[in-house]
Amino acid sequence: MGKQQQPKPTFVETTAYQEKNADIIAKAQEGDRRAQYQLYQDYASAMFHTALRLMGRNEEAEEALQDAFLQAFRKLGEYRGEAAFGAWLKRIVVRTCLNALQKKQWEWSPLPPASLQIAEESEKDQDALILQVQKVQNAVQQLPDGFRLVLSLYLFEGYDHEEIADILQISASTSKSQYSRAKKKLREILTVR
């Protein structure tokens, strides 16, 4: 009796991660438009917030998000499940935003020396806390593109300075100095208000 050739394992069988939406991903990889739309519905909100933090403006973030999803759907066949789908998609969103910003020819801006401090706020008053969070979010949006990028990638997206250096094609020390300058500029914006 000859050995029968086993069918090639599918994505669902080979993935190291047993994601709850593995069936949807597999269907989307086969070109199922409903599955692709479901993935969009599941991930668009979180990816929009990532794009907004990097781009700084709603319209630009929405445009980058749409471009990122188009790229992701074109490359969906390359997704092998070696990382969580959200992480794979987030990397595409970050790269798309960086490419869009590079097209705008953003620059690394030097900061004048400043030693301003952010006043400590009481966390007892929930309304005051919400106002402070909104104030910080607005201040982050006012940062120059280069500062906002490094600050967002480091604080909000969880990349370290070596990873940021690789993504932005700068040195790790430049990433660290831009992060430091971004924090100083953020303090300056917050104290002026």
Short mmCIF file of C-alpha atoms in Angstrom, two decimals:
data_model
loop_
_atom_site.label_atom_id
_atom_site.label_comp_id
_atom_site.label_asym_id
_atom_site.label_seq_id
_atom_site.Cartn_x
_atom_site.Cartn_y
_atom_site.Cartn_z
CA MET A 1 0.00 0.00 0.00
CA GLY A 2 1.43 3.32 -1.08
CA LYS A 3 1.52 6.28 1.16
CA GLN A 4 -1.15 8.83 0.29
CA GLN A 5 0.01 12.39 0.10
CA GLN A 6 -1.47 14.49 2.86
CA PRO A 7 -3.18 17.73 1.83
CA LYS A 8 -1.19 20.84 2.54
CA PRO A 9 -2.15 22.24 5.97
CA THR A 10 -4.26 25.36 5.88
CA PHE A 11 -3.53 28.60 7.71
CA VAL A 12 -5.78 27.60 10.59
CA GLU A 13 -3.88 24.35 11.16
CA THR A 14 -0.38 25.84 10.97
CA THR A 15 -0.74 29.06 12.92
CA ALA A 16 1.03 29.40 16.24
CA TYR A 17 -1.79 31.63 17.41
CA GLN A 18 -5.30 30.25 17.71
CA GLU A 19 -7.11 33.53 17.13
CA LYS A 20 -10.83 33.69 17.58
CA ASN A 21 -11.21 34.99 14.04
CA ALA A 22 -8.96 32.47 12.27
CA ASP A 23 -11.89 31.29 10.11
CA ILE A 24 -12.60 34.84 9.00
CA ILE A 25 -8.93 35.40 8.13
CA ALA A 26 -8.80 32.15 6.14
CA LYS A 27 -11.95 33.11 4.20
CA ALA A 28 -10.60 36.61 3.57
CA GLN A 29 -7.37 35.08 2.25
CA GLU A 30 -9.49 33.15 -0.24
CA GLY A 31 -11.01 36.44 -1.48
CA ASP A 32 -14.30 36.34 0.43
CA ARG A 33 -15.44 40.00 0.44
CA ARG A 34 -17.74 39.52 3.44
CA ALA A 35 -14.86 38.13 5.48
CA GLN A 36 -12.67 41.07 4.42
CA TYR A 37 -15.41 43.47 5.44
CA GLN A 38 -15.68 41.68 8.81
CA LEU A 39 -11.94 42.10 9.37
CA TYR A 40 -12.30 45.78 8.51
CA GLN A 41 -15.15 46.12 11.01
CA ASP A 42 -13.18 44.28 13.71
CA TYR A 43 -9.95 46.28 13.35
CA ALA A 44 -10.77 49.66 11.80
CA SER A 45 -11.43 51.53 15.04
CA ALA A 46 -8.22 50.49 16.78
CA MET A 47 -6.16 51.05 13.63
CA PHE A 48 -7.74 54.47 13.13
CA HIS A 49 -6.54 55.53 16.59
CA THR A 50 -3.03 54.39 15.72
CA ALA A 51 -3.17 56.32 12.44
CA LEU A 52 -4.55 59.40 14.16
CA ARG A 53 -1.77 59.42 16.74
CA LEU A 54 0.79 59.27 13.97
CA MET A 55 -0.85 61.54 11.40
CA GLY A 56 -2.25 64.13 13.79
CA ARG A 57 -5.38 65.01 11.81
CA ASN A 58 -8.62 63.07 11.26
CA GLU A 59 -8.71 63.44 7.48
CA GLU A 60 -5.11 62.32 7.04
CA ALA A 61 -5.60 59.43 9.46
CA GLU A 62 -8.71 58.26 7.59
CA GLU A 63 -6.88 58.39 4.27
CA ALA A 64 -3.89 56.49 5.66
CA LEU A 65 -6.22 53.91 7.22
CA GLN A 66 -7.96 53.26 3.90
CA ASP A 67 -4.61 52.94 2.13
CA ALA A 68 -3.37 50.56 4.82
CA PHE A 69 -6.41 48.31 4.55
CA LEU A 70 -6.08 48.22 0.76
CA GLN A 71 -2.44 47.17 1.14
CA ALA A 72 -3.33 44.61 3.80
CA PHE A 73 -6.02 43.01 1.65
CA ARG A 74 -3.60 42.87 -1.29
CA LYS A 75 -0.99 41.20 0.94
CA LEU A 76 -3.42 39.02 2.88
CA GLY A 77 -2.11 35.90 1.17
CA GLU A 78 1.31 36.62 2.72
CA TYR A 79 -0.08 36.52 6.26
CA ARG A 80 1.01 33.22 7.80
CA GLY A 81 -0.11 33.63 11.39
CA GLU A 82 3.38 33.93 12.84
CA ALA A 83 2.13 36.95 14.76
CA ALA A 84 -1.34 38.04 15.80
CA PHE A 85 -3.33 39.45 12.89
CA GLY A 86 -3.78 42.78 14.70
CA ALA A 87 -0.02 43.14 15.12
CA TRP A 88 0.56 42.31 11.44
CA LEU A 89 -2.08 44.84 10.41
CA LYS A 90 -0.77 47.49 12.82
CA ARG A 91 2.67 47.26 11.24
CA ILE A 92 1.10 47.96 7.83
CA VAL A 93 -0.82 50.93 9.27
CA VAL A 94 2.32 52.37 10.89
CA ARG A 95 4.34 51.94 7.68
CA THR A 96 1.55 53.54 5.60
CA CYS A 97 1.40 56.53 7.96
CA LEU A 98 5.17 56.94 7.88
CA ASN A 99 5.18 56.82 4.09
CA ALA A 100 2.42 59.45 3.96
CA LEU A 101 4.33 61.69 6.34
CA GLN A 102 7.51 61.28 4.34
CA LYS A 103 5.63 62.41 1.26
CA LYS A 104 4.78 65.57 3.20
CA GLN A 105 8.53 65.87 3.78
CA TRP A 106 8.35 66.20 7.54
CA GLU A 107 11.48 67.40 9.26
CA TRP A 108 13.10 66.85 12.63
CA SER A 109 12.70 70.19 14.35
CA PRO A 110 15.21 71.43 16.92
CA LEU A 111 13.74 72.84 20.11
CA PRO A 112 14.94 75.85 22.02
CA PRO A 113 16.05 74.94 25.55
CA ALA A 114 13.14 74.94 27.95
CA SER A 115 12.70 73.69 31.46
CA LEU A 116 8.96 73.82 32.05
CA GLN A 117 7.12 71.37 34.25
CA ILE A 118 3.65 69.93 33.96
CA ALA A 119 1.57 70.73 37.01
CA GLU A 120 0.39 67.72 39.00
CA GLU A 121 -3.34 67.19 38.74
CA SER A 122 -5.59 65.60 41.31
CA GLU A 123 -7.07 62.29 40.23
CA LYS A 124 -9.95 62.63 42.70
CA ASP A 125 -12.13 64.68 40.41
CA GLN A 126 -13.07 62.46 37.44
CA ASP A 127 -14.25 65.37 35.31
CA ALA A 128 -10.98 67.21 35.84
CA LEU A 129 -9.08 64.08 34.90
CA ILE A 130 -11.04 63.70 31.66
CA LEU A 131 -10.35 67.33 30.82
CA GLN A 132 -6.65 66.80 31.46
CA VAL A 133 -6.55 63.75 29.20
CA GLN A 134 -8.23 65.74 26.43
CA LYS A 135 -5.77 68.57 27.00
CA VAL A 136 -2.81 66.17 26.62
CA GLN A 137 -4.34 64.57 23.52
CA ASN A 138 -4.78 68.00 21.95
CA ALA A 139 -1.23 68.97 22.90
CA VAL A 140 0.18 65.81 21.31
CA GLN A 141 -1.63 66.70 18.08
CA GLN A 142 0.14 70.10 18.09
CA LEU A 143 3.62 68.56 18.15
CA PRO A 144 5.68 68.76 14.96
CA ASP A 145 5.35 65.57 12.89
CA GLY A 146 8.78 64.17 13.80
CA PHE A 147 8.23 64.66 17.53
CA ARG A 148 4.69 63.27 17.41
CA LEU A 149 5.88 60.21 15.48
CA VAL A 150 8.61 59.23 17.92
CA LEU A 151 6.48 60.00 20.98
CA SER A 152 3.52 58.03 19.61
CA LEU A 153 5.59 55.07 18.48
CA TYR A 154 7.34 54.90 21.86
CA LEU A 155 4.54 55.67 24.31
CA PHE A 156 1.38 54.55 22.57
CA GLU A 157 2.49 51.85 20.15
CA GLY A 158 5.06 50.24 22.44
CA TYR A 159 8.09 50.29 20.16
CA ASP A 160 11.54 50.70 21.73
CA HIS A 161 14.12 53.17 20.39
CA GLU A 162 15.95 50.49 18.37
CA GLU A 163 12.70 49.54 16.63
CA ILE A 164 11.81 53.19 16.03
CA ALA A 165 15.26 53.77 14.57
CA ASP A 166 14.71 50.86 12.20
CA ILE A 167 11.23 52.03 11.18
CA LEU A 168 12.21 55.68 10.66
CA GLN A 169 15.70 54.89 9.33
CA ILE A 170 17.41 57.03 11.95
CA SER A 171 19.83 56.17 14.75
CA ALA A 172 18.59 55.00 18.15
CA SER A 173 20.25 58.04 19.73
CA THR A 174 18.29 60.32 17.36
CA SER A 175 15.10 58.53 18.40
CA LYS A 176 15.95 59.05 22.07
CA SER A 177 16.76 62.73 21.59
CA GLN A 178 13.59 63.31 19.54
CA TYR A 179 11.58 61.60 22.28
CA SER A 180 13.20 63.81 24.93
CA ARG A 181 12.57 66.94 22.86
CA ALA A 182 8.98 65.87 22.20
CA LYS A 183 8.35 65.56 25.95
CA LYS A 184 9.83 69.01 26.54
CA LYS A 185 7.73 70.52 23.74
CA LEU A 186 4.66 68.78 25.13
CA ARG A 187 5.33 70.30 28.56
CA GLU A 188 5.73 73.71 26.92
CA ILE A 189 2.39 73.40 25.10
CA LEU A 190 0.63 72.22 28.23
CA THR A 191 1.97 75.02 30.44
CA VAL A 192 1.08 77.77 27.94
CA ARG A 193 -2.58 76.78 28.05
#
